Amino acid sequence: MKDYAYFKQRVKKVYYYLSETVKVNLPVKKFNSSSFSSFRKDNYILERVNYYCKDQDKCSMSDNAIQIAKFKKTKSFAYYADTKKVVRYFSKSFKFDYLFGDIIHVPEFPSFLKSRPISDINQNSILLKLNAIRHYQFLNDKVLFSNKKSMAVWRGYIYQEQRELLVREFAEHPYIDVGHCDSKRLDVPAYKGFMSVEEQLSYKYIISVEGYDVATNLKWVMSSNSLCFMPKPRYETWFMEGRLQAGFHYVELNDDFSDLAEKIMFYEANPEAALEIIKNANEFVSQFLDDEREKVIALLVAEKYFKLSGQLLG
């Protein structure tokens, strides 16, 4: 099972690199502001644009701002491709700042990035849908909640303190199947190796724990028929984790997971409450499934940035 899942992942990556290389090099019509006027009247679209790129009086650029014409692949192809697919619609003379990777601080200059702290003062953190191949894996879960195992599950690496705490505390728990897959950390209990998404979907409760920034599994968990358990998120991405409501979209856990067993028992006794949260989570996910609308929002985010920085009039 592990070898097959690994093979599927490798094939998917090869296809991704080939297809995205073609996409980012295809000629496109330059962004025409007037053709997007109808979208700016859509309150939903406008609200999301303003969420990703918040209003501010001044949007200055750093000395390291890159010109679109000179924007080249550096370390991560995925981050580069996802950014290029947006900025290539604008004048090649425009410049922008960006930060790639797991960003958990607010930059000095307004910058395109994947993640930011959930805060009222993160205006310089301008979100784009970056590294989408890794973070935006939604699924069609065909297993009903009632037919799943009455247990909680988590698998992952334990580079962060909160993840190590989870596996240390619950390694031997009878109805909490947590384990890590880091063969270099065999000193930590509950080394259980790889578990596929399909296998995890056989559990009623799936735990989501932030890593360096957001939890990678959160998107597919919330699109499933399993109930998402997680501590209150500290970071957000294009998925707008800052808008998730505890008890409505997910079950909130204490930061030390001390209430994990208690929450499992509660939802075992109240499955209708679990189903309501799962429904709300699925509905939250549904807003990201319209690819054309997602593209429009991304272009309007970039348009707003270039306007704020004084490079685009209007």
mmCIF file of N, CA, C and O in Angstrom, residues 186-238:
data_model
loop_
_atom_site.group_PDB
_atom_site.id
_atom_site.type_symbol
_atom_site.label_atom_id
_atom_site.label_comp_id
_atom_site.label_asym_id
_atom_site.label_seq_id
_atom_site.Cartn_x
_atom_site.Cartn_y
_atom_site.Cartn_z
ATOM 1 N N LEU A 186 13.337 7.903 16.077
ATOM 2 C CA LEU A 186 12.858 6.679 16.711
ATOM 3 C C LEU A 186 12.900 6.758 18.235
ATOM 4 O O LEU A 186 12.385 5.877 18.926
ATOM 5 N N ASP A 187 13.521 7.840 18.759
ATOM 6 C CA ASP A 187 13.529 8.060 20.208
ATOM 7 C C ASP A 187 12.149 8.482 20.706
ATOM 8 O O ASP A 187 11.838 8.351 21.892
ATOM 9 N N VAL A 188 11.320 8.996 19.794
ATOM 10 C CA VAL A 188 9.970 9.415 20.159
ATOM 11 C C VAL A 188 9.023 8.247 19.942
ATOM 12 O O VAL A 188 9.047 7.604 18.892
ATOM 13 N N PRO A 189 8.187 7.919 20.933
ATOM 14 C CA PRO A 189 7.273 6.783 20.782
ATOM 15 C C PRO A 189 6.282 6.985 19.643
ATOM 16 O O PRO A 189 6.098 8.095 19.150
ATOM 17 N N ALA A 190 5.665 5.900 19.218
ATOM 18 C CA ALA A 190 4.614 5.918 18.205
ATOM 19 C C ALA A 190 5.140 6.152 16.800
ATOM 20 O O ALA A 190 4.468 6.783 15.986
ATOM 21 N N TYR A 191 6.346 5.628 16.499
ATOM 22 C CA TYR A 191 6.754 5.608 15.101
ATOM 23 C C TYR A 191 5.925 4.528 14.417
ATOM 24 O O TYR A 191 6.026 3.345 14.729
ATOM 25 N N LYS A 192 5.082 4.947 13.478
ATOM 26 C CA LYS A 192 4.191 3.995 12.801
ATOM 27 C C LYS A 192 4.305 4.054 11.290
ATOM 28 O O LYS A 192 3.588 3.361 10.584
ATOM 29 N N GLY A 193 5.204 4.892 10.799
ATOM 30 C CA GLY A 193 5.410 4.968 9.368
ATOM 31 C C GLY A 193 4.267 5.640 8.632
ATOM 32 O O GLY A 193 3.413 6.300 9.209
ATOM 33 N N PHE A 194 4.256 5.432 7.337
ATOM 34 C CA PHE A 194 3.315 6.107 6.444
ATOM 35 C C PHE A 194 1.903 5.534 6.568
ATOM 36 O O PHE A 194 1.720 4.324 6.725
ATOM 37 N N MET A 195 0.897 6.420 6.505
ATOM 38 C CA MET A 195 -0.500 5.998 6.393
ATOM 39 C C MET A 195 -1.151 6.843 5.311
ATOM 40 O O MET A 195 -1.119 8.069 5.371
ATOM 41 N N SER A 196 -1.721 6.192 4.315
ATOM 42 C CA SER A 196 -2.309 6.915 3.189
ATOM 43 C C SER A 196 -3.548 7.695 3.617
ATOM 44 O O SER A 196 -4.170 7.412 4.648
ATOM 45 N N VAL A 197 -3.914 8.664 2.795
ATOM 46 C CA VAL A 197 -5.141 9.430 3.027
ATOM 47 C C VAL A 197 -6.340 8.489 3.041
ATOM 48 O O VAL A 197 -7.244 8.611 3.886
ATOM 49 N N GLU A 198 -6.359 7.542 2.115
ATOM 50 C CA GLU A 198 -7.464 6.590 2.041
ATOM 51 C C GLU A 198 -7.617 5.818 3.351
ATOM 52 O O GLU A 198 -8.745 5.581 3.816
ATOM 53 N N GLU A 199 -6.509 5.421 3.940
ATOM 54 C CA GLU A 199 -6.570 4.691 5.213
ATOM 55 C C GLU A 199 -7.068 5.596 6.337
ATOM 56 O O GLU A 199 -7.850 5.164 7.186
ATOM 57 N N GLN A 200 -6.622 6.841 6.342
ATOM 58 C CA GLN A 200 -7.060 7.765 7.390
ATOM 59 C C GLN A 200 -8.551 8.068 7.294
ATOM 60 O O GLN A 200 -9.209 8.321 8.299
ATOM 61 N N LEU A 201 -9.093 8.009 6.091
ATOM 62 C CA LEU A 201 -10.514 8.291 5.897
ATOM 63 C C LEU A 201 -11.417 7.209 6.479
ATOM 64 O O LEU A 201 -12.633 7.386 6.527
ATOM 65 N N SER A 202 -10.841 6.120 6.949
ATOM 66 C CA SER A 202 -11.653 5.076 7.580
ATOM 67 C C SER A 202 -11.939 5.397 9.045
ATOM 68 O O SER A 202 -12.654 4.657 9.715
ATOM 69 N N TYR A 203 -11.408 6.522 9.553
ATOM 70 C CA TYR A 203 -11.610 6.949 10.933
ATOM 71 C C TYR A 203 -12.640 8.077 10.986
ATOM 72 O O TYR A 203 -12.663 8.948 10.122
ATOM 73 N N LYS A 204 -13.453 8.086 12.037
ATOM 74 C CA LYS A 204 -14.456 9.150 12.198
ATOM 75 C C LYS A 204 -13.815 10.505 12.478
ATOM 76 O O LYS A 204 -14.333 11.545 12.051
ATOM 77 N N TYR A 205 -12.719 10.509 13.216
ATOM 78 C CA TYR A 205 -12.128 11.759 13.686
ATOM 79 C C TYR A 205 -10.685 11.858 13.188
ATOM 80 O O TYR A 205 -9.871 10.962 13.443
ATOM 81 N N ILE A 206 -10.382 12.937 12.482
ATOM 82 C CA ILE A 206 -9.031 13.147 11.961
ATOM 83 C C ILE A 206 -8.469 14.417 12.585
ATOM 84 O O ILE A 206 -9.095 15.479 12.529
ATOM 85 N N ILE A 207 -7.311 14.285 13.188
ATOM 86 C CA ILE A 207 -6.674 15.407 13.885
ATOM 87 C C ILE A 207 -5.828 16.196 12.898
ATOM 88 O O ILE A 207 -5.112 15.633 12.066
ATOM 89 N N SER A 208 -5.912 17.511 12.979
ATOM 90 C CA SER A 208 -5.118 18.405 12.142
ATOM 91 C C SER A 208 -4.257 19.267 13.063
ATOM 92 O O SER A 208 -4.786 19.923 13.973
ATOM 93 N N VAL A 209 -2.951 19.261 12.829
ATOM 94 C CA VAL A 209 -2.023 20.006 13.688
ATOM 95 C C VAL A 209 -1.103 20.843 12.814
ATOM 96 O O VAL A 209 -0.488 20.324 11.875
ATOM 97 N N GLU A 210 -1.013 22.125 13.095
ATOM 98 C CA GLU A 210 -0.133 22.990 12.315
ATOM 99 C C GLU A 210 1.308 22.509 12.396
ATOM 100 O O GLU A 210 1.753 21.978 13.414
ATOM 101 N N GLY A 211 2.035 22.712 11.283
ATOM 102 C CA GLY A 211 3.456 22.394 11.249
ATOM 103 C C GLY A 211 4.238 23.674 11.412
ATOM 104 O O GLY A 211 4.103 24.384 12.393
ATOM 105 N N TYR A 212 5.078 23.995 10.406
ATOM 106 C CA TYR A 212 5.796 25.263 10.454
ATOM 107 C C TYR A 212 4.826 26.431 10.300
ATOM 108 O O TYR A 212 5.022 27.497 10.865
ATOM 109 N N ASP A 213 3.807 26.213 9.479
ATOM 110 C CA ASP A 213 2.733 27.210 9.397
ATOM 111 C C ASP A 213 1.397 26.476 9.490
ATOM 112 O O ASP A 213 1.040 25.988 10.553
ATOM 113 N N VAL A 214 0.644 26.380 8.400
ATOM 114 C CA VAL A 214 -0.669 25.732 8.464
ATOM 115 C C VAL A 214 -0.539 24.210 8.369
ATOM 116 O O VAL A 214 0.509 23.686 7.992
ATOM 117 N N ALA A 215 -1.614 23.531 8.714
ATOM 118 C CA ALA A 215 -1.649 22.073 8.611
ATOM 119 C C ALA A 215 -1.974 21.673 7.172
ATOM 120 O O ALA A 215 -3.006 22.078 6.633
ATOM 121 N N THR A 216 -1.115 20.878 6.565
ATOM 122 C CA THR A 216 -1.311 20.477 5.176
ATOM 123 C C THR A 216 -2.576 19.669 4.987
ATOM 124 O O THR A 216 -3.252 19.774 3.957
ATOM 125 N N ASN A 217 -2.941 18.858 5.982
ATOM 126 C CA ASN A 217 -4.081 17.956 5.801
ATOM 127 C C ASN A 217 -5.441 18.628 6.004
ATOM 128 O O ASN A 217 -6.477 18.021 5.753
ATOM 129 N N LEU A 218 -5.465 19.885 6.462
ATOM 130 C CA LEU A 218 -6.729 20.513 6.841
ATOM 131 C C LEU A 218 -7.733 20.559 5.691
ATOM 132 O O LEU A 218 -8.923 20.303 5.881
ATOM 133 N N LYS A 219 -7.256 20.868 4.477
ATOM 134 C CA LYS A 219 -8.185 21.025 3.360
ATOM 135 C C LYS A 219 -8.875 19.717 3.013
ATOM 136 O O LYS A 219 -10.094 19.675 2.828
ATOM 137 N N TRP A 220 -8.098 18.625 2.914
ATOM 138 C CA TRP A 220 -8.764 17.377 2.535
ATOM 139 C C TRP A 220 -9.595 16.802 3.680
ATOM 140 O O TRP A 220 -10.621 16.156 3.451
ATOM 141 N N VAL A 221 -9.186 17.063 4.924
ATOM 142 C CA VAL A 221 -9.996 16.602 6.053
ATOM 143 C C VAL A 221 -11.361 17.287 6.033
ATOM 144 O O VAL A 221 -12.405 16.644 6.202
ATOM 145 N N MET A 222 -11.370 18.602 5.795
ATOM 146 C CA MET A 222 -12.635 19.346 5.801
ATOM 147 C C MET A 222 -13.512 19.055 4.584
ATOM 148 O O MET A 222 -14.683 19.406 4.572
ATOM 149 N N SER A 223 -12.946 18.416 3.572
ATOM 150 C CA SER A 223 -13.754 18.028 2.416
ATOM 151 C C SER A 223 -14.243 16.583 2.531
ATOM 152 O O SER A 223 -14.910 16.078 1.635
ATOM 153 N N SER A 224 -13.924 15.934 3.648
ATOM 154 C CA SER A 224 -14.264 14.523 3.842
ATOM 155 C C SER A 224 -15.534 14.360 4.672
ATOM 156 O O SER A 224 -16.159 15.333 5.088
ATOM 157 N N ASN A 225 -15.886 13.102 4.936
ATOM 158 C CA ASN A 225 -16.998 12.777 5.833
ATOM 159 C C ASN A 225 -16.513 12.452 7.237
ATOM 160 O O ASN A 225 -17.256 11.876 8.038
ATOM 161 N N SER A 226 -15.275 12.825 7.536
ATOM 162 C CA SER A 226 -14.736 12.685 8.892
ATOM 163 C C SER A 226 -14.772 14.041 9.580
ATOM 164 O O SER A 226 -14.808 15.090 8.922
ATOM 165 N N LEU A 227 -14.746 14.021 10.900
ATOM 166 C CA LEU A 227 -14.825 15.246 11.696
ATOM 167 C C LEU A 227 -13.426 15.755 11.999
ATOM 168 O O LEU A 227 -12.575 14.997 12.484
ATOM 169 N N CYS A 228 -13.193 17.024 11.710
ATOM 170 C CA CYS A 228 -11.872 17.630 11.917
ATOM 171 C C CYS A 228 -11.705 18.093 13.360
ATOM 172 O O CYS A 228 -12.498 18.880 13.866
ATOM 173 N N PHE A 229 -10.663 17.606 14.013
ATOM 174 C CA PHE A 229 -10.262 18.047 15.352
ATOM 175 C C PHE A 229 -8.965 18.836 15.219
ATOM 176 O O PHE A 229 -8.005 18.347 14.607
ATOM 177 N N MET A 230 -8.908 20.021 15.812
ATOM 178 C CA MET A 230 -7.638 20.764 15.792
ATOM 179 C C MET A 230 -7.628 21.892 16.814
ATOM 180 O O MET A 230 -8.693 22.422 17.169
ATOM 181 N N PRO A 231 -6.446 22.275 17.282
ATOM 182 C CA PRO A 231 -6.340 23.487 18.096
ATOM 183 C C PRO A 231 -6.666 24.706 17.236
ATOM 184 O O PRO A 231 -6.627 24.628 15.999
ATOM 185 N N LYS A 232 -6.989 25.804 17.850
ATOM 186 C CA LYS A 232 -7.301 27.024 17.109
ATOM 187 C C LYS A 232 -6.115 27.399 16.220
ATOM 188 O O LYS A 232 -4.980 27.501 16.687
ATOM 189 N N PRO A 233 -6.344 27.591 14.914
ATOM 190 C CA PRO A 233 -5.223 27.895 14.012
ATOM 191 C C PRO A 233 -4.593 29.252 14.302
ATOM 192 O O PRO A 233 -5.272 30.207 14.665
ATOM 193 N N ARG A 234 -3.284 29.322 14.102
ATOM 194 C CA ARG A 234 -2.519 30.556 14.313
ATOM 195 C C ARG A 234 -2.132 31.215 12.993
ATOM 196 O O ARG A 234 -1.813 32.399 12.957
ATOM 197 N N TYR A 235 -2.142 30.430 11.919
ATOM 198 C CA TYR A 235 -1.717 30.927 10.617
ATOM 199 C C TYR A 235 -2.796 30.641 9.578
ATOM 200 O O TYR A 235 -3.648 29.773 9.755
ATOM 201 N N GLU A 236 -2.737 31.398 8.475
ATOM 202 C CA GLU A 236 -3.741 31.228 7.437
ATOM 203 C C GLU A 236 -3.122 31.347 6.057
ATOM 204 O O GLU A 236 -2.043 31.932 5.885
ATOM 205 N N THR A 237 -3.864 30.806 5.065
ATOM 206 C CA THR A 237 -3.456 30.836 3.676
ATOM 207 C C THR A 237 -4.645 31.280 2.827
ATOM 208 O O THR A 237 -5.619 31.821 3.341
ATOM 209 N N TRP A 238 -4.581 30.987 1.537
ATOM 210 C CA TRP A 238 -5.694 31.246 0.628
ATOM 211 C C TRP A 238 -6.972 30.563 1.114
ATOM 212 O O TRP A 238 -8.081 30.995 0.797
#
